[in-house]
């Protein structure tokens, strides 16, 4: 028995691109909604709570970064998955997009087929603890609660995005072992493409900031290979 159709909201002001994405996603049996400006897009996202949003960066009304920020600040919408579309050369913007909690990004022009694959990969990422998995992970004064998806450093809660949480979990569960960027992309993002190593580095940098002085050093960079979480 197939689960109900998943709903995808596309917020994109270029109607040619919009129609192209719509067509490909409908062909994969997704229910597709669309908006051509930021204000309408944001309203639809809050009202419908789609499974995933394909979000263009440059939009009339409110831009994509602002929409992403607004969604991630609202407890009702913070869990929504977002794939950002950026024009070539907006390197800074897409890094910022990931820092705001977007799950992925694609640079235009892109192949609609690759976008469809990424949509599938992002939707497949689940945030639930596996049945046989420990519900809590403790590392000195750092505590992760897998059920509620929360992290504490001592008494203080560190607010992580879904991706940061999964990254931290993957590193801590493999303490003392080096995880290559490719391994991290496979485990945390669900796939990897060339040029994606930067994404891992960006997320690690953010994670270190959020863990604060005491634990930022626990994530060690292994030059040319990847990252390792210090053995307890």
PDB file of C-alpha atoms in Angstrom:
ATOM      1  CA  UNK A   1       0.000   0.000   0.000  1.00  0.00           C
ATOM      2  CA  UNK A   2       1.577   3.267  -1.137  1.00  0.00           C
ATOM      3  CA  UNK A   3       1.525   6.181   1.251  1.00  0.00           C
ATOM      4  CA  UNK A   4      -0.520   9.154   0.136  1.00  0.00           C
ATOM      5  CA  UNK A   5       1.006  11.268  -2.599  1.00  0.00           C
ATOM      6  CA  UNK A   6       3.635  13.677  -1.358  1.00  0.00           C
ATOM      7  CA  UNK A   7       3.029  17.357  -2.028  1.00  0.00           C
ATOM      8  CA  UNK A   8       5.672  19.644  -3.458  1.00  0.00           C
ATOM      9  CA  UNK A   9       5.404  23.421  -3.597  1.00  0.00           C
ATOM     10  CA  UNK A  10       7.455  25.198  -6.267  1.00  0.00           C
ATOM     11  CA  UNK A  11       8.121  28.898  -5.691  1.00  0.00           C
ATOM     12  CA  UNK A  12       9.679  30.203  -8.909  1.00  0.00           C
ATOM     13  CA  UNK A  13       8.926  33.360 -10.905  1.00  0.00           C
ATOM     14  CA  UNK A  14      10.282  32.118 -14.255  1.00  0.00           C
ATOM     15  CA  UNK A  15       7.242  30.362 -15.716  1.00  0.00           C
ATOM     16  CA  UNK A  16       9.292  28.317 -18.216  1.00  0.00           C
ATOM     17  CA  UNK A  17      11.382  26.823 -15.432  1.00  0.00           C
ATOM     18  CA  UNK A  18       8.291  26.441 -13.259  1.00  0.00           C
ATOM     19  CA  UNK A  19       6.398  24.506 -15.940  1.00  0.00           C
ATOM     20  CA  UNK A  20       9.391  22.308 -16.629  1.00  0.00           C
ATOM     21  CA  UNK A  21       9.816  21.361 -12.947  1.00  0.00           C
ATOM     22  CA  UNK A  22       6.052  20.848 -12.548  1.00  0.00           C
ATOM     23  CA  UNK A  23       5.950  18.514 -15.518  1.00  0.00           C
ATOM     24  CA  UNK A  24       8.828  16.353 -14.294  1.00  0.00           C
ATOM     25  CA  UNK A  25       7.534  16.121 -10.731  1.00  0.00           C
ATOM     26  CA  UNK A  26       3.997  15.272 -11.841  1.00  0.00           C
ATOM     27  CA  UNK A  27       5.476  12.531 -14.040  1.00  0.00           C
ATOM     28  CA  UNK A  28       6.875  11.073 -10.797  1.00  0.00           C
ATOM     29  CA  UNK A  29       3.371  11.185  -9.253  1.00  0.00           C
ATOM     30  CA  UNK A  30       3.976  14.036  -6.843  1.00  0.00           C
ATOM     31  CA  UNK A  31       1.136  16.456  -6.151  1.00  0.00           C
ATOM     32  CA  UNK A  32       2.483  19.834  -7.274  1.00  0.00           C
ATOM     33  CA  UNK A  33       1.488  23.348  -6.187  1.00  0.00           C
ATOM     34  CA  UNK A  34       3.138  26.505  -7.427  1.00  0.00           C
ATOM     35  CA  UNK A  35       3.555  30.202  -6.723  1.00  0.00           C
ATOM     36  CA  UNK A  36       5.321  32.814  -8.821  1.00  0.00           C
ATOM     37  CA  UNK A  37       6.080  35.330  -6.093  1.00  0.00           C
ATOM     38  CA  UNK A  38       7.484  35.187  -2.587  1.00  0.00           C
ATOM     39  CA  UNK A  39       4.442  36.446  -0.685  1.00  0.00           C
ATOM     40  CA  UNK A  40       2.034  33.970  -2.248  1.00  0.00           C
ATOM     41  CA  UNK A  41       4.645  31.213  -1.904  1.00  0.00           C
ATOM     42  CA  UNK A  42       5.118  31.832   1.800  1.00  0.00           C
ATOM     43  CA  UNK A  43       1.355  31.971   2.422  1.00  0.00           C
ATOM     44  CA  UNK A  44       0.861  28.682   0.559  1.00  0.00           C
ATOM     45  CA  UNK A  45       3.702  26.998   2.460  1.00  0.00           C
ATOM     46  CA  UNK A  46       2.194  27.970   5.826  1.00  0.00           C
ATOM     47  CA  UNK A  47      -1.331  26.986   4.797  1.00  0.00           C
ATOM     48  CA  UNK A  48      -0.573  23.699   3.037  1.00  0.00           C
ATOM     49  CA  UNK A  49       2.575  22.472   4.856  1.00  0.00           C
ATOM     50  CA  UNK A  50       3.932  20.644   1.775  1.00  0.00           C
ATOM     51  CA  UNK A  51       6.386  17.742   2.105  1.00  0.00           C
ATOM     52  CA  UNK A  52       9.022  19.732   0.234  1.00  0.00           C
ATOM     53  CA  UNK A  53       9.510  23.215  -1.229  1.00  0.00           C
ATOM     54  CA  UNK A  54      11.545  23.938  -4.360  1.00  0.00           C
ATOM     55  CA  UNK A  55      12.480  27.531  -3.678  1.00  0.00           C
ATOM     56  CA  UNK A  56      14.030  30.008  -6.076  1.00  0.00           C
ATOM     57  CA  UNK A  57      16.360  32.541  -4.523  1.00  0.00           C
ATOM     58  CA  UNK A  58      15.495  35.646  -6.536  1.00  0.00           C
ATOM     59  CA  UNK A  59      11.764  36.279  -6.251  1.00  0.00           C
ATOM     60  CA  UNK A  60       9.473  39.283  -6.442  1.00  0.00           C
ATOM     61  CA  UNK A  61       7.851  40.191  -3.126  1.00  0.00           C
ATOM     62  CA  UNK A  62      10.063  38.346  -0.660  1.00  0.00           C
ATOM     63  CA  UNK A  63      13.262  36.595  -1.719  1.00  0.00           C
ATOM     64  CA  UNK A  64      14.011  32.918  -1.134  1.00  0.00           C
ATOM     65  CA  UNK A  65      16.420  33.493   1.763  1.00  0.00           C
ATOM     66  CA  UNK A  66      13.803  35.534   3.618  1.00  0.00           C
ATOM     67  CA  UNK A  67      11.170  32.831   3.016  1.00  0.00           C
ATOM     68  CA  UNK A  68      13.555  30.167   4.285  1.00  0.00           C
ATOM     69  CA  UNK A  69      14.342  32.229   7.386  1.00  0.00           C
ATOM     70  CA  UNK A  70      10.651  32.800   8.116  1.00  0.00           C
ATOM     71  CA  UNK A  71       9.773  29.117   7.714  1.00  0.00           C
ATOM     72  CA  UNK A  72      12.650  27.938   9.917  1.00  0.00           C
ATOM     73  CA  UNK A  73      11.689  30.395  12.682  1.00  0.00           C
ATOM     74  CA  UNK A  74       8.113  29.114  12.887  1.00  0.00           C
ATOM     75  CA  UNK A  75       7.670  25.866  14.898  1.00  0.00           C
ATOM     76  CA  UNK A  76       4.773  24.921  12.617  1.00  0.00           C
ATOM     77  CA  UNK A  77       6.919  25.076   9.457  1.00  0.00           C
ATOM     78  CA  UNK A  78      10.510  24.566  10.644  1.00  0.00           C
ATOM     79  CA  UNK A  79      10.461  20.874   9.658  1.00  0.00           C
ATOM     80  CA  UNK A  80       9.591  21.596   6.008  1.00  0.00           C
ATOM     81  CA  UNK A  81      12.230  20.374   3.595  1.00  0.00           C
ATOM     82  CA  UNK A  82      13.644  22.959   1.198  1.00  0.00           C
ATOM     83  CA  UNK A  83      15.675  22.681  -2.000  1.00  0.00           C
ATOM     84  CA  UNK A  84      16.977  26.057  -3.111  1.00  0.00           C
ATOM     85  CA  UNK A  85      17.479  27.105  -6.717  1.00  0.00           C
ATOM     86  CA  UNK A  86      20.233  29.638  -7.278  1.00  0.00           C
ATOM     87  CA  UNK A  87      21.569  31.271 -10.432  1.00  0.00           C
ATOM     88  CA  UNK A  88      25.167  30.665 -11.378  1.00  0.00           C
ATOM     89  CA  UNK A  89      27.655  32.637  -9.356  1.00  0.00           C
ATOM     90  CA  UNK A  90      25.430  33.100  -6.302  1.00  0.00           C
ATOM     91  CA  UNK A  91      27.911  31.013  -4.339  1.00  0.00           C
ATOM     92  CA  UNK A  92      27.545  33.174  -1.242  1.00  0.00           C
ATOM     93  CA  UNK A  93      23.786  32.925  -1.376  1.00  0.00           C
ATOM     94  CA  UNK A  94      23.622  29.202  -1.605  1.00  0.00           C
ATOM     95  CA  UNK A  95      26.034  28.764   1.294  1.00  0.00           C
ATOM     96  CA  UNK A  96      23.837  31.168   3.269  1.00  0.00           C
ATOM     97  CA  UNK A  97      20.807  29.171   2.126  1.00  0.00           C
ATOM     98  CA  UNK A  98      22.276  26.014   3.606  1.00  0.00           C
ATOM     99  CA  UNK A  99      23.132  27.855   6.794  1.00  0.00           C
ATOM    100  CA  UNK A 100      19.500  28.928   7.082  1.00  0.00           C
ATOM    101  CA  UNK A 101      18.485  25.302   7.042  1.00  0.00           C
ATOM    102  CA  UNK A 102      17.798  24.554   3.379  1.00  0.00           C
ATOM    103  CA  UNK A 103      18.278  20.820   2.802  1.00  0.00           C
ATOM    104  CA  UNK A 104      19.909  21.156  -0.576  1.00  0.00           C
ATOM    105  CA  UNK A 105      20.494  23.538  -3.459  1.00  0.00           C
ATOM    106  CA  UNK A 106      20.796  23.371  -7.221  1.00  0.00           C
ATOM    107  CA  UNK A 107      22.505  25.843  -9.522  1.00  0.00           C
ATOM    108  CA  UNK A 108      20.710  26.953 -12.682  1.00  0.00           C
ATOM    109  CA  UNK A 109      20.726  25.804 -15.381  1.00  0.00           C
ATOM    110  CA  UNK A 110      20.135  22.297 -14.007  1.00  0.00           C
ATOM    111  CA  UNK A 111      18.799  19.065 -15.392  1.00  0.00           C
ATOM    112  CA  UNK A 112      15.180  18.494 -14.308  1.00  0.00           C
ATOM    113  CA  UNK A 113      16.051  14.822 -13.979  1.00  0.00           C
ATOM    114  CA  UNK A 114      18.747  15.591 -11.417  1.00  0.00           C
ATOM    115  CA  UNK A 115      16.339  17.830  -9.528  1.00  0.00           C
ATOM    116  CA  UNK A 116      13.830  14.969  -9.417  1.00  0.00           C
ATOM    117  CA  UNK A 117      16.518  12.662  -8.010  1.00  0.00           C
ATOM    118  CA  UNK A 118      17.423  15.194  -5.368  1.00  0.00           C
ATOM    119  CA  UNK A 119      13.770  15.713  -4.440  1.00  0.00           C
ATOM    120  CA  UNK A 120      13.450  11.969  -3.937  1.00  0.00           C
ATOM    121  CA  UNK A 121      16.655  11.803  -1.874  1.00  0.00           C
ATOM    122  CA  UNK A 122      15.647  14.710   0.374  1.00  0.00           C
ATOM    123  CA  UNK A 123      12.152  13.264   0.923  1.00  0.00           C
ATOM    124  CA  UNK A 124      13.669   9.896   1.814  1.00  0.00           C
ATOM    125  CA  UNK A 125      15.795  11.386   4.571  1.00  0.00           C
ATOM    126  CA  UNK A 126      13.910  10.590   7.693  1.00  0.00           C
ATOM    127  CA  UNK A 127      14.513  12.208  11.007  1.00  0.00           C
ATOM    128  CA  UNK A 128      13.343   9.382  13.235  1.00  0.00           C
ATOM    129  CA  UNK A 129      15.562   7.201  15.383  1.00  0.00           C
ATOM    130  CA  UNK A 130      15.825   3.616  14.163  1.00  0.00           C
ATOM    131  CA  UNK A 131      13.946   1.128  16.401  1.00  0.00           C
ATOM    132  CA  UNK A 132      17.086  -0.551  17.765  1.00  0.00           C
ATOM    133  CA  UNK A 133      18.968   2.692  18.212  1.00  0.00           C
ATOM    134  CA  UNK A 134      19.841   4.322  21.503  1.00  0.00           C
ATOM    135  CA  UNK A 135      17.433   7.159  22.247  1.00  0.00           C
ATOM    136  CA  UNK A 136      20.170   9.298  23.741  1.00  0.00           C
ATOM    137  CA  UNK A 137      23.784   9.875  22.844  1.00  0.00           C
ATOM    138  CA  UNK A 138      26.051  11.255  25.544  1.00  0.00           C
ATOM    139  CA  UNK A 139      29.561  12.583  25.006  1.00  0.00           C
ATOM    140  CA  UNK A 140      30.959  14.194  28.141  1.00  0.00           C
ATOM    141  CA  UNK A 141      28.582  17.157  28.685  1.00  0.00           C
ATOM    142  CA  UNK A 142      27.111  16.963  25.204  1.00  0.00           C
ATOM    143  CA  UNK A 143      23.746  15.205  25.031  1.00  0.00           C
ATOM    144  CA  UNK A 144      21.646  14.279  22.001  1.00  0.00           C
ATOM    145  CA  UNK A 145      18.033  13.187  22.301  1.00  0.00           C
ATOM    146  CA  UNK A 146      17.201  11.321  19.080  1.00  0.00           C
ATOM    147  CA  UNK A 147      13.445  11.241  19.663  1.00  0.00           C
ATOM    148  CA  UNK A 148      12.908  14.932  20.234  1.00  0.00           C
ATOM    149  CA  UNK A 149      15.796  15.910  17.933  1.00  0.00           C
ATOM    150  CA  UNK A 150      17.409  18.150  20.511  1.00  0.00           C
ATOM    151  CA  UNK A 151      20.979  18.732  21.612  1.00  0.00           C
ATOM    152  CA  UNK A 152      22.315  20.142  24.862  1.00  0.00           C
ATOM    153  CA  UNK A 153      25.781  21.391  25.645  1.00  0.00           C
ATOM    154  CA  UNK A 154      25.782  21.281  29.417  1.00  0.00           C
ATOM    155  CA  UNK A 155      22.556  23.027  30.445  1.00  0.00           C
ATOM    156  CA  UNK A 156      22.263  25.054  27.287  1.00  0.00           C
ATOM    157  CA  UNK A 157      20.358  23.828  24.255  1.00  0.00           C
ATOM    158  CA  UNK A 158      22.118  24.046  20.886  1.00  0.00           C
ATOM    159  CA  UNK A 159      19.544  24.620  18.158  1.00  0.00           C
ATOM    160  CA  UNK A 160      20.543  22.556  15.128  1.00  0.00           C
ATOM    161  CA  UNK A 161      18.959  22.155  11.705  1.00  0.00           C
ATOM    162  CA  UNK A 162      17.901  18.622  10.707  1.00  0.00           C
ATOM    163  CA  UNK A 163      21.045  18.235   8.605  1.00  0.00           C
ATOM    164  CA  UNK A 164      23.366  19.482  11.354  1.00  0.00           C
ATOM    165  CA  UNK A 165      21.722  17.084  13.790  1.00  0.00           C
ATOM    166  CA  UNK A 166      22.242  14.118  11.457  1.00  0.00           C
ATOM    167  CA  UNK A 167      25.823  15.157  10.802  1.00  0.00           C
ATOM    168  CA  UNK A 168      26.622  15.383  14.511  1.00  0.00           C
ATOM    169  CA  UNK A 169      24.957  12.018  15.141  1.00  0.00           C
ATOM    170  CA  UNK A 170      26.946  10.360  12.342  1.00  0.00           C
ATOM    171  CA  UNK A 171      30.232  11.779  13.678  1.00  0.00           C
ATOM    172  CA  UNK A 172      29.585  10.958  17.337  1.00  0.00           C
ATOM    173  CA  UNK A 173      28.404   7.420  16.582  1.00  0.00           C
ATOM    174  CA  UNK A 174      31.700   6.853  14.771  1.00  0.00           C
ATOM    175  CA  UNK A 175      33.963   8.382  17.430  1.00  0.00           C
ATOM    176  CA  UNK A 176      37.630   8.006  16.690  1.00  0.00           C
ATOM    177  CA  UNK A 177      36.975   6.923  13.091  1.00  0.00           C
ATOM    178  CA  UNK A 178      37.580   9.151  10.099  1.00  0.00           C
ATOM    179  CA  UNK A 179      34.455   9.781   8.021  1.00  0.00           C
ATOM    180  CA  UNK A 180      35.260  10.867   4.481  1.00  0.00           C
ATOM    181  CA  UNK A 181      33.222  13.631   2.889  1.00  0.00           C
ATOM    182  CA  UNK A 182      31.705  11.056   0.532  1.00  0.00           C
ATOM    183  CA  UNK A 183      30.638   8.838   3.437  1.00  0.00           C
ATOM    184  CA  UNK A 184      29.080  11.831   5.162  1.00  0.00           C
ATOM    185  CA  UNK A 185      27.250  12.887   2.002  1.00  0.00           C
ATOM    186  CA  UNK A 186      25.869   9.371   1.590  1.00  0.00           C
ATOM    187  CA  UNK A 187      24.778   9.010   5.209  1.00  0.00           C
ATOM    188  CA  UNK A 188      23.559  12.528   5.944  1.00  0.00           C
ATOM    189  CA  UNK A 189      22.437  13.842   2.550  1.00  0.00           C
ATOM    190  CA  UNK A 190      21.501  10.549   0.948  1.00  0.00           C
ATOM    191  CA  UNK A 191      23.667  10.896  -2.195  1.00  0.00           C
ATOM    192  CA  UNK A 192      26.645  12.792  -3.455  1.00  0.00           C
ATOM    193  CA  UNK A 193      27.540  14.742  -6.547  1.00  0.00           C
ATOM    194  CA  UNK A 194      30.793  16.296  -7.653  1.00  0.00           C
ATOM    195  CA  UNK A 195      31.483  19.652  -6.100  1.00  0.00           C
ATOM    196  CA  UNK A 196      29.546  18.720  -3.012  1.00  0.00           C
ATOM    197  CA  UNK A 197      32.442  18.520  -0.578  1.00  0.00           C
ATOM    198  CA  UNK A 198      31.981  22.251   0.072  1.00  0.00           C
ATOM    199  CA  UNK A 199      28.515  21.541   1.438  1.00  0.00           C
ATOM    200  CA  UNK A 200      29.939  19.210   4.093  1.00  0.00           C
ATOM    201  CA  UNK A 201      32.556  21.801   5.076  1.00  0.00           C
ATOM    202  CA  UNK A 202      29.925  24.527   5.398  1.00  0.00           C
ATOM    203  CA  UNK A 203      27.786  22.373   7.669  1.00  0.00           C
ATOM    204  CA  UNK A 204      30.741  21.308   9.808  1.00  0.00           C
ATOM    205  CA  UNK A 205      31.708  24.964  10.242  1.00  0.00           C
ATOM    206  CA  UNK A 206      28.180  25.823  11.373  1.00  0.00           C
ATOM    207  CA  UNK A 207      28.058  22.823  13.671  1.00  0.00           C
ATOM    208  CA  UNK A 208      31.303  23.828  15.352  1.00  0.00           C
ATOM    209  CA  UNK A 209      29.944  27.329  15.952  1.00  0.00           C
ATOM    210  CA  UNK A 210      26.770  25.964  17.508  1.00  0.00           C
ATOM    211  CA  UNK A 211      28.586  23.498  19.768  1.00  0.00           C
ATOM    212  CA  UNK A 212      30.604  26.363  21.197  1.00  0.00           C
ATOM    213  CA  UNK A 213      34.192  26.552  22.338  1.00  0.00           C
ATOM    214  CA  UNK A 214      34.171  23.429  24.450  1.00  0.00           C
ATOM    215  CA  UNK A 215      33.169  20.971  21.726  1.00  0.00           C
ATOM    216  CA  UNK A 216      34.033  22.672  18.444  1.00  0.00           C
ATOM    217  CA  UNK A 217      37.498  21.083  18.713  1.00  0.00           C
ATOM    218  CA  UNK A 218      35.981  17.629  19.185  1.00  0.00           C
ATOM    219  CA  UNK A 219      35.293  17.623  15.432  1.00  0.00           C
ATOM    220  CA  UNK A 220      38.756  17.203  13.976  1.00  0.00           C
ATOM    221  CA  UNK A 221      39.577  17.954  10.353  1.00  0.00           C
ATOM    222  CA  UNK A 222      41.580  15.184   8.720  1.00  0.00           C
ATOM    223  CA  UNK A 223      43.275  17.019   5.882  1.00  0.00           C
ATOM    224  CA  UNK A 224      42.364  15.888   2.405  1.00  0.00           C
ATOM    225  CA  UNK A 225      40.053  13.167   3.725  1.00  0.00           C
ATOM    226  CA  UNK A 226      37.234  14.314   5.963  1.00  0.00           C
ATOM    227  CA  UNK A 227      36.371  14.609   9.655  1.00  0.00           C
ATOM    228  CA  UNK A 228      36.723  12.638  12.867  1.00  0.00           C
ATOM    229  CA  UNK A 229      35.017  13.047  16.213  1.00  0.00           C
ATOM    230  CA  UNK A 230      37.529  12.766  19.059  1.00  0.00           C
ATOM    231  CA  UNK A 231      37.337   9.599  21.117  1.00  0.00           C
ATOM    232  CA  UNK A 232      35.690  10.235  24.462  1.00  0.00           C
TER     233      UNK A 232
END
